[in-house]
Amino acid sequence: MKIAVYSTKPYDRDYLTRANKDQHELLFLEAPLKANTALLAQDCGAVCCFVNDQLNAEVLKLLADQGVRIIALRCTGFNQVDLATARELGITIARVPEYSPHAIAEHTLGLILMLNRHLHRAHYRIRENDYSLNGLLGFDLAGKTVAIVGTGKIGTVFARIMLGMGCRVIAYDPYPDEALAQQGVTYKALDDLWPEADIVSLHCPLTPDNYHMIDDAALERMKPGVMLINTGRGALINTKAVVGGLKSQKIGYLGLDVYEEEADLFFEDYSNQLLQDDVFARLLTFPNVVITGHQAFFTHEALTTIAKVTTDNISHFEKGNLAQVCLVE
Ligand code: NAI
């Protein structure tokens, strides 16, 4: 099958080419998928997309008109897809349900340690020949309470890591995991997490119900100086509320791998341009904020699995083995 692969970076090209083993014709496109690039998928039965490609009704209709029958997401989350329209148009949506929960969970720990021990500041200080410790005082993670929102594949690995660090782990998930509870995780109602947590980490999908779950009201209930970490999806957090929380020092530390307006920024090099996003620019002024550009997934193991599952999804679809396709349902 001919596949239009949108938002291609050199690493996507490498890993997908290797996994494809000449099964499909891969048309690598650097452009992201949106209404004015959808026509690039002409003659393609399949489209392969990433997290910030637009899969709204307009784009899906354009793709369907050209004969696209399957969209293979090379990611886990599918909040960017208008599923009702895809269903109406008979377009199959496949994804990579699990590639490496460890990649994201370990990156989350990295953000926590970087913030907690001010490693980002220490790194630059030493390079400036400044060996003073003023302002670098950290705190032990052992004994602290970590609240995890969403204990699926990533949240589970992260919970085990934090239990291993000697933390108390509390969690909210509409479907609590009995095995995790037996390992020491205490499930609570979402609202009851906030007053107890020293660290809050988000690992749930973005849905219409939890859009801006972290808002002024949630922050109000949190401990002063709380550490907030988001490696889930940007719009789980109301960024303006969080900027307010940083200014008032309600939030002591903020670690982000995702940002609600990231589609206009992440994955590209804009170092020769002026930053136009004032909210993001404000975030960058705080010394207690660390941001990575949707990088948590980016390990060799994850890219290998993403490429294999993505090409397999399309091969199974082509052969009519729908049961083997990792469908978004
Ligand atoms: P998963 O599907 O295994 O687990 C998600 C869990 O969240 C489930 O247990 C589900 O019951 C729970 N959940 C659903 N709605 C919830 C809500 N409103 N509140 C609390 N929990 C809720 O997914 P997985 O693999 O653990 O990934 C979680 C999310 O992490 C993805 O949806 C994606 O948005 C994000 N992600 C971020 C990456 C990155 O590079 N930063 C990479 C991969 C995923």
mmCIF file of C-alpha atoms and ligand atoms in Angstrom:
data_model
loop_
_atom_site.group_PDB
_atom_site.id
_atom_site.type_symbol
_atom_site.label_atom_id
_atom_site.label_comp_id
_atom_site.label_asym_id
_atom_site.label_seq_id
_atom_site.Cartn_x
_atom_site.Cartn_y
_atom_site.Cartn_z
ATOM 1 C CA MET A 1 0.000 0.000 0.000
ATOM 2 C CA LYS A 2 1.193 3.541 -0.645
ATOM 3 C CA ILE A 3 1.440 5.466 2.622
ATOM 4 C CA ALA A 4 1.716 9.243 2.994
ATOM 5 C CA VAL A 5 3.839 9.714 6.113
ATOM 6 C CA TYR A 6 3.239 13.224 7.468
ATOM 7 C CA SER A 7 5.416 15.254 9.867
ATOM 8 C CA THR A 8 8.423 13.123 8.985
ATOM 9 C CA LYS A 9 11.726 13.794 10.726
ATOM 10 C CA PRO A 10 14.989 12.054 9.821
ATOM 11 C CA TYR A 11 14.557 9.587 12.702
ATOM 12 C CA ASP A 12 11.030 8.633 11.518
ATOM 13 C CA ARG A 13 12.415 7.970 8.066
ATOM 14 C CA ASP A 14 15.194 5.735 9.467
ATOM 15 C CA TYR A 15 13.057 3.656 11.798
ATOM 16 C CA LEU A 16 10.052 3.310 9.457
ATOM 17 C CA THR A 17 12.232 2.376 6.474
ATOM 18 C CA ARG A 18 13.908 -0.349 8.515
ATOM 19 C CA ALA A 19 10.609 -1.719 9.889
ATOM 20 C CA ASN A 20 8.848 -1.546 6.530
ATOM 21 C CA LYS A 21 11.177 -4.034 4.812
ATOM 22 C CA ASP A 22 9.810 -2.907 1.424
ATOM 23 C CA GLN A 23 6.260 -4.075 2.255
ATOM 24 C CA HIS A 24 4.741 -0.660 1.500
ATOM 25 C CA GLU A 25 5.605 2.358 -0.607
ATOM 26 C CA LEU A 26 6.458 5.106 1.879
ATOM 27 C CA LEU A 27 5.969 8.701 0.767
ATOM 28 C CA PHE A 28 7.813 10.751 3.396
ATOM 29 C CA LEU A 29 6.436 14.270 3.823
ATOM 30 C CA GLU A 30 7.983 16.846 6.122
ATOM 31 C CA ALA A 31 4.732 18.832 6.143
ATOM 32 C CA PRO A 32 2.289 18.326 8.985
ATOM 33 C CA LEU A 33 -1.161 17.095 8.037
ATOM 34 C CA LYS A 34 -3.773 19.858 7.843
ATOM 35 C CA ALA A 35 -6.402 20.974 5.356
ATOM 36 C CA ASN A 36 -3.910 22.566 2.980
ATOM 37 C CA THR A 37 -1.553 19.553 2.936
ATOM 38 C CA ALA A 38 -4.155 16.775 2.795
ATOM 39 C CA LEU A 39 -3.970 16.675 -1.015
ATOM 40 C CA LEU A 40 -0.366 15.467 -0.783
ATOM 41 C CA ALA A 41 -1.851 12.063 0.095
ATOM 42 C CA GLN A 42 -3.222 11.611 -3.435
ATOM 43 C CA ASP A 43 -3.001 7.966 -4.589
ATOM 44 C CA CYS A 44 -2.285 6.817 -1.038
ATOM 45 C CA GLY A 45 -4.529 4.220 0.591
ATOM 46 C CA ALA A 46 -3.013 4.982 3.972
ATOM 47 C CA VAL A 47 -1.823 7.980 5.912
ATOM 48 C CA CYS A 48 0.614 7.863 8.823
ATOM 49 C CA CYS A 49 0.454 10.714 11.360
ATOM 50 C CA PHE A 50 1.916 11.974 14.613
ATOM 51 C CA VAL A 51 0.618 13.803 17.692
ATOM 52 C CA ASN A 52 0.127 17.300 16.299
ATOM 53 C CA ASP A 53 -1.251 16.422 12.862
ATOM 54 C CA GLN A 54 -4.792 17.681 12.405
ATOM 55 C CA LEU A 55 -7.415 14.999 11.940
ATOM 56 C CA ASN A 56 -10.552 17.104 12.180
ATOM 57 C CA ALA A 57 -13.701 16.613 10.065
ATOM 58 C CA GLU A 58 -12.466 18.806 7.200
ATOM 59 C CA VAL A 59 -9.157 16.953 6.862
ATOM 60 C CA LEU A 60 -10.749 13.519 7.229
ATOM 61 C CA LYS A 61 -13.233 14.311 4.445
ATOM 62 C CA LEU A 62 -10.412 15.459 2.151
ATOM 63 C CA LEU A 63 -8.515 12.237 2.848
ATOM 64 C CA ALA A 64 -11.591 10.034 2.361
ATOM 65 C CA ASP A 65 -12.338 11.725 -0.984
ATOM 66 C CA GLN A 66 -8.875 10.708 -2.155
ATOM 67 C CA GLY A 67 -9.419 7.084 -1.181
ATOM 68 C CA VAL A 68 -7.556 6.964 2.130
ATOM 69 C CA ARG A 69 -8.911 3.974 4.060
ATOM 70 C CA ILE A 70 -6.655 3.780 7.090
ATOM 71 C CA ILE A 71 -4.868 6.317 9.231
ATOM 72 C CA ALA A 72 -2.039 4.806 11.239
ATOM 73 C CA LEU A 73 -1.132 7.003 14.190
ATOM 74 C CA ARG A 74 2.465 6.527 15.242
ATOM 75 C CA CYS A 75 1.540 7.447 18.803
ATOM 76 C CA THR A 76 -0.616 6.272 21.694
ATOM 77 C CA GLY A 77 -2.907 9.268 22.272
ATOM 78 C CA PHE A 78 -5.688 9.949 19.762
ATOM 79 C CA ASN A 79 -7.265 13.141 21.126
ATOM 80 C CA GLN A 80 -6.384 14.867 17.821
ATOM 81 C CA VAL A 81 -8.792 12.632 15.837
ATOM 82 C CA ASP A 82 -12.474 13.357 15.175
ATOM 83 C CA LEU A 83 -13.442 9.728 15.723
ATOM 84 C CA ALA A 84 -17.151 10.180 14.951
ATOM 85 C CA THR A 85 -16.382 11.617 11.508
ATOM 86 C CA ALA A 86 -13.765 8.924 10.808
ATOM 87 C CA ARG A 87 -16.358 6.279 11.630
ATOM 88 C CA GLU A 88 -18.951 7.968 9.398
ATOM 89 C CA LEU A 89 -16.470 8.079 6.516
ATOM 90 C CA GLY A 90 -15.399 4.458 7.025
ATOM 91 C CA ILE A 91 -11.788 5.381 7.747
ATOM 92 C CA THR A 92 -10.042 2.971 10.098
ATOM 93 C CA ILE A 93 -7.913 4.595 12.787
ATOM 94 C CA ALA A 94 -5.017 2.545 14.132
ATOM 95 C CA ARG A 95 -2.494 3.495 16.801
ATOM 96 C CA VAL A 96 0.426 2.170 18.801
ATOM 97 C CA PRO A 97 -1.217 1.338 22.116
ATOM 98 C CA GLU A 98 2.046 0.642 23.886
ATOM 99 C CA TYR A 99 5.592 1.248 22.754
ATOM 100 C CA SER A 100 7.582 1.902 25.860
ATOM 101 C CA PRO A 101 5.793 3.038 28.970
ATOM 102 C CA HIS A 102 9.285 3.049 30.508
ATOM 103 C CA ALA A 103 10.425 5.819 28.157
ATOM 104 C CA ILE A 104 7.763 8.221 29.403
ATOM 105 C CA ALA A 105 7.842 7.124 33.051
ATOM 106 C CA GLU A 106 11.641 7.466 33.193
ATOM 107 C CA HIS A 107 11.503 10.892 31.535
ATOM 108 C CA THR A 108 8.949 11.927 34.156
ATOM 109 C CA LEU A 109 11.380 10.923 36.901
ATOM 110 C CA GLY A 110 14.068 12.888 35.050
ATOM 111 C CA LEU A 111 11.945 16.047 35.168
ATOM 112 C CA ILE A 112 11.250 15.539 38.863
ATOM 113 C CA LEU A 113 14.929 15.098 39.777
ATOM 114 C CA MET A 114 15.976 17.991 37.578
ATOM 115 C CA LEU A 115 13.519 20.307 39.336
ATOM 116 C CA ASN A 116 13.925 18.952 42.813
ATOM 117 C CA ARG A 117 17.739 19.187 42.781
ATOM 118 C CA HIS A 118 17.878 22.229 40.452
ATOM 119 C CA LEU A 119 20.112 20.281 38.061
ATOM 120 C CA HIS A 120 19.294 22.616 35.155
ATOM 121 C CA ARG A 121 20.663 25.564 37.142
ATOM 122 C CA ALA A 122 23.597 23.632 38.590
ATOM 123 C CA HIS A 123 24.713 22.577 35.103
ATOM 124 C CA TYR A 124 24.961 26.180 33.898
ATOM 125 C CA ARG A 125 26.468 27.421 37.159
ATOM 126 C CA ILE A 126 29.433 25.045 36.930
ATOM 127 C CA ARG A 127 30.064 26.068 33.330
ATOM 128 C CA GLU A 128 30.242 29.679 34.525
ATOM 129 C CA ASN A 129 32.942 28.712 37.059
ATOM 130 C CA ASP A 130 30.364 29.278 39.823
ATOM 131 C CA TYR A 131 30.509 26.506 42.430
ATOM 132 C CA SER A 132 28.251 28.124 45.037
ATOM 133 C CA LEU A 133 25.235 26.192 46.320
ATOM 134 C CA ASN A 134 22.956 29.113 47.231
ATOM 135 C CA GLY A 135 19.525 28.558 45.714
ATOM 136 C CA LEU A 136 20.172 24.890 44.883
ATOM 137 C CA LEU A 137 18.696 23.410 48.063
ATOM 138 C CA GLY A 138 16.612 20.346 47.209
ATOM 139 C CA PHE A 139 14.452 17.908 49.130
ATOM 140 C CA ASP A 140 14.478 14.129 49.547
ATOM 141 C CA LEU A 141 11.925 12.305 47.459
ATOM 142 C CA ALA A 142 11.746 9.484 50.006
ATOM 143 C CA GLY A 143 8.741 9.966 52.237
ATOM 144 C CA LYS A 144 7.010 12.479 49.940
ATOM 145 C CA THR A 145 3.504 11.908 48.581
ATOM 146 C CA VAL A 146 3.172 11.550 44.808
ATOM 147 C CA ALA A 147 -0.268 11.812 43.218
ATOM 148 C CA ILE A 148 -0.693 10.048 39.876
ATOM 149 C CA VAL A 149 -3.666 10.822 37.648
ATOM 150 C CA GLY A 150 -4.168 7.845 35.327
ATOM 151 C CA THR A 151 -2.615 4.481 36.209
ATOM 152 C CA GLY A 152 -2.610 2.851 32.793
ATOM 153 C CA LYS A 153 0.557 1.524 31.213
ATOM 154 C CA ILE A 154 2.678 4.633 31.826
ATOM 155 C CA GLY A 155 1.152 5.566 35.182
ATOM 156 C CA THR A 156 1.751 2.012 36.445
ATOM 157 C CA VAL A 157 5.450 2.021 35.561
ATOM 158 C CA PHE A 158 5.801 5.501 37.042
ATOM 159 C CA ALA A 159 3.999 4.426 40.245
ATOM 160 C CA ARG A 160 6.425 1.521 40.681
ATOM 161 C CA ILE A 161 9.414 3.812 40.138
ATOM 162 C CA MET A 162 8.158 6.251 42.758
ATOM 163 C CA LEU A 163 7.380 3.433 45.234
ATOM 164 C CA GLY A 164 10.975 2.341 44.644
ATOM 165 C CA MET A 165 12.164 5.845 45.543
ATOM 166 C CA GLY A 166 10.452 5.432 48.914
ATOM 167 C CA CYS A 167 7.505 7.707 48.133
ATOM 168 C CA ARG A 168 3.915 7.319 49.236
ATOM 169 C CA VAL A 169 1.867 6.972 46.059
ATOM 170 C CA ILE A 170 -1.778 7.992 45.804
ATOM 171 C CA ALA A 171 -3.726 7.851 42.547
ATOM 172 C CA TYR A 172 -6.960 8.482 40.721
ATOM 173 C CA ASP A 173 -8.166 6.380 37.805
ATOM 174 C CA PRO A 174 -11.780 5.615 36.886
ATOM 175 C CA TYR A 175 -10.599 1.989 36.631
ATOM 176 C CA PRO A 176 -8.312 1.346 39.613
ATOM 177 C CA ASP A 177 -5.688 -1.351 39.156
ATOM 178 C CA GLU A 178 -6.034 -3.977 41.900
ATOM 179 C CA ALA A 179 -2.476 -5.285 41.429
ATOM 180 C CA LEU A 180 -1.070 -1.778 41.811
ATOM 181 C CA ALA A 181 -3.176 -1.215 44.926
ATOM 182 C CA GLN A 182 -1.683 -4.375 46.399
ATOM 183 C CA GLN A 183 1.786 -3.025 45.648
ATOM 184 C CA GLY A 184 1.073 0.001 47.819
ATOM 185 C CA VAL A 185 -0.773 2.567 45.676
ATOM 186 C CA THR A 186 -3.783 4.130 47.429
ATOM 187 C CA TYR A 187 -6.640 5.112 45.129
ATOM 188 C CA LYS A 188 -8.639 8.215 45.986
ATOM 189 C CA ALA A 189 -11.210 10.498 44.379
ATOM 190 C CA LEU A 190 -9.550 13.008 42.053
ATOM 191 C CA ASP A 191 -10.357 16.003 44.228
ATOM 192 C CA ASP A 192 -8.945 14.267 47.309
ATOM 193 C CA LEU A 193 -5.511 13.906 45.695
ATOM 194 C CA TRP A 194 -4.737 17.604 45.606
ATOM 195 C CA PRO A 195 -4.463 18.492 49.340
ATOM 196 C CA GLU A 196 -2.147 15.543 50.069
ATOM 197 C CA ALA A 197 0.292 15.646 47.178
ATOM 198 C CA ASP A 198 3.828 17.016 47.233
ATOM 199 C CA ILE A 199 4.146 16.020 43.577
ATOM 200 C CA VAL A 200 1.298 15.711 41.052
ATOM 201 C CA SER A 201 1.970 13.841 37.794
ATOM 202 C CA LEU A 202 -0.528 13.501 34.934
ATOM 203 C CA HIS A 203 -0.683 10.239 32.943
ATOM 204 C CA CYS A 204 -4.255 10.104 31.666
ATOM 205 C CA PRO A 205 -5.472 10.669 28.095
ATOM 206 C CA LEU A 206 -6.935 14.054 27.163
ATOM 207 C CA THR A 207 -10.704 13.823 26.733
ATOM 208 C CA PRO A 208 -13.458 16.463 26.553
ATOM 209 C CA ASP A 209 -14.188 15.686 30.238
ATOM 210 C CA ASN A 210 -10.729 16.429 31.607
ATOM 211 C CA TYR A 211 -9.777 19.419 29.439
ATOM 212 C CA HIS A 212 -8.053 21.935 31.778
ATOM 213 C CA MET A 213 -8.358 19.531 34.707
ATOM 214 C CA ILE A 214 -5.629 21.567 36.404
ATOM 215 C CA ASP A 215 -7.283 24.963 36.754
ATOM 216 C CA ASP A 216 -7.533 27.640 39.441
ATOM 217 C CA ALA A 217 -9.918 25.504 41.527
ATOM 218 C CA ALA A 218 -7.621 22.455 41.501
ATOM 219 C CA LEU A 219 -4.563 24.620 42.273
ATOM 220 C CA GLU A 220 -6.431 26.239 45.147
ATOM 221 C CA ARG A 221 -6.730 22.813 46.820
ATOM 222 C CA MET A 222 -3.063 21.888 46.366
ATOM 223 C CA LYS A 223 -0.267 22.251 48.928
ATOM 224 C CA PRO A 224 1.747 25.466 48.714
ATOM 225 C CA GLY A 225 4.947 24.742 46.799
ATOM 226 C CA VAL A 226 3.557 21.672 45.031
ATOM 227 C CA MET A 227 5.523 20.158 42.139
ATOM 228 C CA LEU A 228 3.358 19.747 39.038
ATOM 229 C CA ILE A 229 4.485 17.450 36.214
ATOM 230 C CA ASN A 230 2.699 16.921 32.896
ATOM 231 C CA THR A 231 3.941 14.366 30.398
ATOM 232 C CA GLY A 232 0.356 13.482 29.346
ATOM 233 C CA ARG A 233 -1.221 16.068 27.055
ATOM 234 C CA GLY A 234 -0.863 19.841 27.187
ATOM 235 C CA ALA A 235 -4.523 20.774 27.517
ATOM 236 C CA LEU A 236 -4.907 18.801 30.743
ATOM 237 C CA ILE A 237 -3.486 21.995 32.221
ATOM 238 C CA ASN A 238 -4.861 25.512 31.970
ATOM 239 C CA THR A 239 -1.489 27.137 31.334
ATOM 240 C CA LYS A 240 -2.640 30.642 32.248
ATOM 241 C CA ALA A 241 -3.838 29.361 35.645
ATOM 242 C CA VAL A 242 -0.485 27.655 36.120
ATOM 243 C CA VAL A 243 1.417 30.854 35.305
ATOM 244 C CA GLY A 244 -0.686 32.510 38.041
ATOM 245 C CA GLY A 245 0.166 29.630 40.391
ATOM 246 C CA LEU A 246 3.877 30.085 39.705
ATOM 247 C CA LYS A 247 3.692 33.834 40.291
ATOM 248 C CA SER A 248 1.883 33.371 43.625
ATOM 249 C CA GLN A 249 4.359 30.566 44.523
ATOM 250 C CA LYS A 250 1.485 28.123 45.029
ATOM 251 C CA ILE A 251 3.353 26.013 42.486
ATOM 252 C CA GLY A 252 6.926 25.455 43.620
ATOM 253 C CA TYR A 253 8.085 23.513 40.571
ATOM 254 C CA LEU A 254 6.675 22.863 37.116
ATOM 255 C CA GLY A 255 7.886 20.182 34.694
ATOM 256 C CA LEU A 256 6.279 19.917 31.265
ATOM 257 C CA ASP A 257 6.865 17.686 28.286
ATOM 258 C CA VAL A 258 3.626 18.783 26.632
ATOM 259 C CA TYR A 259 1.976 22.173 26.173
ATOM 260 C CA GLU A 260 -1.548 23.004 25.053
ATOM 261 C CA GLU A 261 -0.325 25.155 22.144
ATOM 262 C CA GLU A 262 2.627 22.901 21.304
ATOM 263 C CA ALA A 263 1.503 22.271 17.718
ATOM 264 C CA ASP A 264 2.844 25.716 16.768
ATOM 265 C CA LEU A 265 6.197 25.135 18.459
ATOM 266 C CA PHE A 266 7.377 21.646 19.192
ATOM 267 C CA PHE A 267 9.497 19.443 16.919
ATOM 268 C CA GLU A 268 10.799 22.422 14.888
ATOM 269 C CA ASP A 269 13.875 24.654 15.150
ATOM 270 C CA TYR A 270 12.772 28.275 15.544
ATOM 271 C CA SER A 271 16.039 29.457 17.090
ATOM 272 C CA ASN A 272 16.395 32.206 14.473
ATOM 273 C CA GLN A 273 12.880 33.540 15.030
ATOM 274 C CA LEU A 274 11.098 35.532 17.712
ATOM 275 C CA LEU A 275 8.858 33.596 20.065
ATOM 276 C CA GLN A 276 5.297 34.807 19.487
ATOM 277 C CA ASP A 277 3.517 32.801 22.205
ATOM 278 C CA ASP A 278 3.427 35.135 25.223
ATOM 279 C CA VAL A 279 2.147 32.503 27.664
ATOM 280 C CA PHE A 280 4.946 30.111 26.738
ATOM 281 C CA ALA A 281 7.450 32.979 26.880
ATOM 282 C CA ARG A 282 6.290 33.768 30.429
ATOM 283 C CA LEU A 283 6.769 30.126 31.449
ATOM 284 C CA LEU A 284 10.355 30.306 30.261
ATOM 285 C CA THR A 285 11.121 33.162 32.664
ATOM 286 C CA PHE A 286 10.645 31.055 35.807
ATOM 287 C CA PRO A 287 13.770 29.403 37.240
ATOM 288 C CA ASN A 288 11.622 26.620 38.722
ATOM 289 C CA VAL A 289 10.155 25.531 35.370
ATOM 290 C CA VAL A 290 11.674 22.849 33.159
ATOM 291 C CA ILE A 291 10.196 22.138 29.743
ATOM 292 C CA THR A 292 11.071 19.475 27.199
ATOM 293 C CA GLY A 293 9.491 19.490 23.738
ATOM 294 C CA HIS A 294 7.353 16.331 23.725
ATOM 295 C CA GLN A 295 10.475 14.259 24.077
ATOM 296 C CA ALA A 296 9.411 11.704 26.680
ATOM 297 C CA PHE A 297 8.687 9.023 24.067
ATOM 298 C CA PHE A 298 11.986 9.569 22.270
ATOM 299 C CA THR A 299 14.088 6.477 22.965
ATOM 300 C CA HIS A 300 15.568 3.878 20.635
ATOM 301 C CA GLU A 301 13.294 1.192 22.078
ATOM 302 C CA ALA A 302 10.169 3.309 21.637
ATOM 303 C CA LEU A 303 10.964 4.330 18.045
ATOM 304 C CA THR A 304 11.689 0.700 17.120
ATOM 305 C CA THR A 305 8.320 -0.458 18.459
ATOM 306 C CA ILE A 306 6.405 2.520 17.018
ATOM 307 C CA ALA A 307 7.783 1.805 13.530
ATOM 308 C CA LYS A 308 7.081 -1.932 13.731
ATOM 309 C CA VAL A 309 3.534 -1.639 15.108
ATOM 310 C CA THR A 310 2.677 1.135 12.620
ATOM 311 C CA THR A 311 3.808 -0.825 9.545
ATOM 312 C CA ASP A 312 2.246 -4.025 10.949
ATOM 313 C CA ASN A 313 -1.070 -2.208 11.510
ATOM 314 C CA ILE A 314 -1.175 -1.251 7.836
ATOM 315 C CA SER A 315 -0.071 -4.707 6.642
ATOM 316 C CA HIS A 316 -2.766 -6.446 8.706
ATOM 317 C CA PHE A 317 -5.371 -3.964 7.469
ATOM 318 C CA GLU A 318 -4.336 -4.562 3.857
ATOM 319 C CA LYS A 319 -4.636 -8.333 4.312
ATOM 320 C CA GLY A 320 -8.066 -7.933 5.930
ATOM 321 C CA ASN A 321 -6.827 -9.122 9.370
ATOM 322 C CA LEU A 322 -8.686 -6.415 11.263
ATOM 323 C CA ALA A 323 -8.442 -8.392 14.484
ATOM 324 C CA GLN A 324 -4.663 -7.880 14.381
ATOM 325 C CA VAL A 325 -4.838 -4.122 13.813
ATOM 326 C CA CYS A 326 -4.453 -2.007 16.973
ATOM 327 C CA LEU A 327 -7.663 -0.095 16.436
ATOM 328 C CA VAL A 328 -8.743 3.111 18.136
ATOM 329 C CA GLU A 329 -12.208 2.298 19.377
HETATM 330 P P1 NAI B 1 -3.331 3.899 28.934
HETATM 331 O O1 NAI B 1 -4.541 3.866 28.062
HETATM 332 O O2 NAI B 1 -2.585 2.633 29.193
HETATM 333 O O3 NAI B 1 -3.732 4.498 30.371
HETATM 334 C C1 NAI B 1 -4.521 5.621 30.554
HETATM 335 C C2 NAI B 1 -5.182 5.489 31.917
HETATM 336 O O4 NAI B 1 -5.844 6.704 32.197
HETATM 337 C C3 NAI B 1 -6.218 4.366 31.990
HETATM 338 O O5 NAI B 1 -5.984 3.559 33.126
HETATM 339 C C4 NAI B 1 -7.540 5.114 32.085
HETATM 340 O O6 NAI B 1 -8.506 4.413 32.852
HETATM 341 C C5 NAI B 1 -7.106 6.382 32.769
HETATM 342 N N1 NAI B 1 -8.021 7.511 32.575
HETATM 343 C C6 NAI B 1 -8.863 7.758 31.550
HETATM 344 N N2 NAI B 1 -9.510 8.924 31.754
HETATM 345 C C7 NAI B 1 -9.052 9.408 32.932
HETATM 346 C C8 NAI B 1 -9.333 10.572 33.682
HETATM 347 N N3 NAI B 1 -10.220 11.473 33.261
HETATM 348 N N4 NAI B 1 -8.691 10.740 34.850
HETATM 349 C C9 NAI B 1 -7.784 9.836 35.284
HETATM 350 N N5 NAI B 1 -7.471 8.715 34.615
HETATM 351 C C10 NAI B 1 -8.106 8.517 33.452
HETATM 352 O O7 NAI B 1 -2.391 5.006 28.315
HETATM 353 P P2 NAI B 1 -0.833 5.210 28.550
HETATM 354 O O8 NAI B 1 -0.072 4.431 27.538
HETATM 355 O O9 NAI B 1 -0.502 5.020 29.972
HETATM 356 O O10 NAI B 1 -0.676 6.757 28.139
HETATM 357 C C11 NAI B 1 -1.316 7.768 28.895
HETATM 358 C C12 NAI B 1 -1.229 9.080 28.128
HETATM 359 O O11 NAI B 1 0.120 9.533 28.092
HETATM 360 C C13 NAI B 1 -1.643 8.993 26.649
HETATM 361 O O12 NAI B 1 -3.034 9.092 26.482
HETATM 362 C C14 NAI B 1 -0.915 10.171 26.048
HETATM 363 O O13 NAI B 1 -1.763 11.299 26.084
HETATM 364 C C15 NAI B 1 0.284 10.384 26.966
HETATM 365 N N6 NAI B 1 1.546 10.050 26.312
HETATM 366 C C16 NAI B 1 2.558 11.001 26.266
HETATM 367 C C17 NAI B 1 3.748 10.722 25.653
HETATM 368 C C18 NAI B 1 4.877 11.710 25.594
HETATM 369 O O14 NAI B 1 5.834 11.513 24.822
HETATM 370 N N7 NAI B 1 4.850 12.770 26.378
HETATM 371 C C19 NAI B 1 3.972 9.438 24.971
HETATM 372 C C20 NAI B 1 2.890 8.501 25.125
HETATM 373 C C21 NAI B 1 1.728 8.819 25.761
#
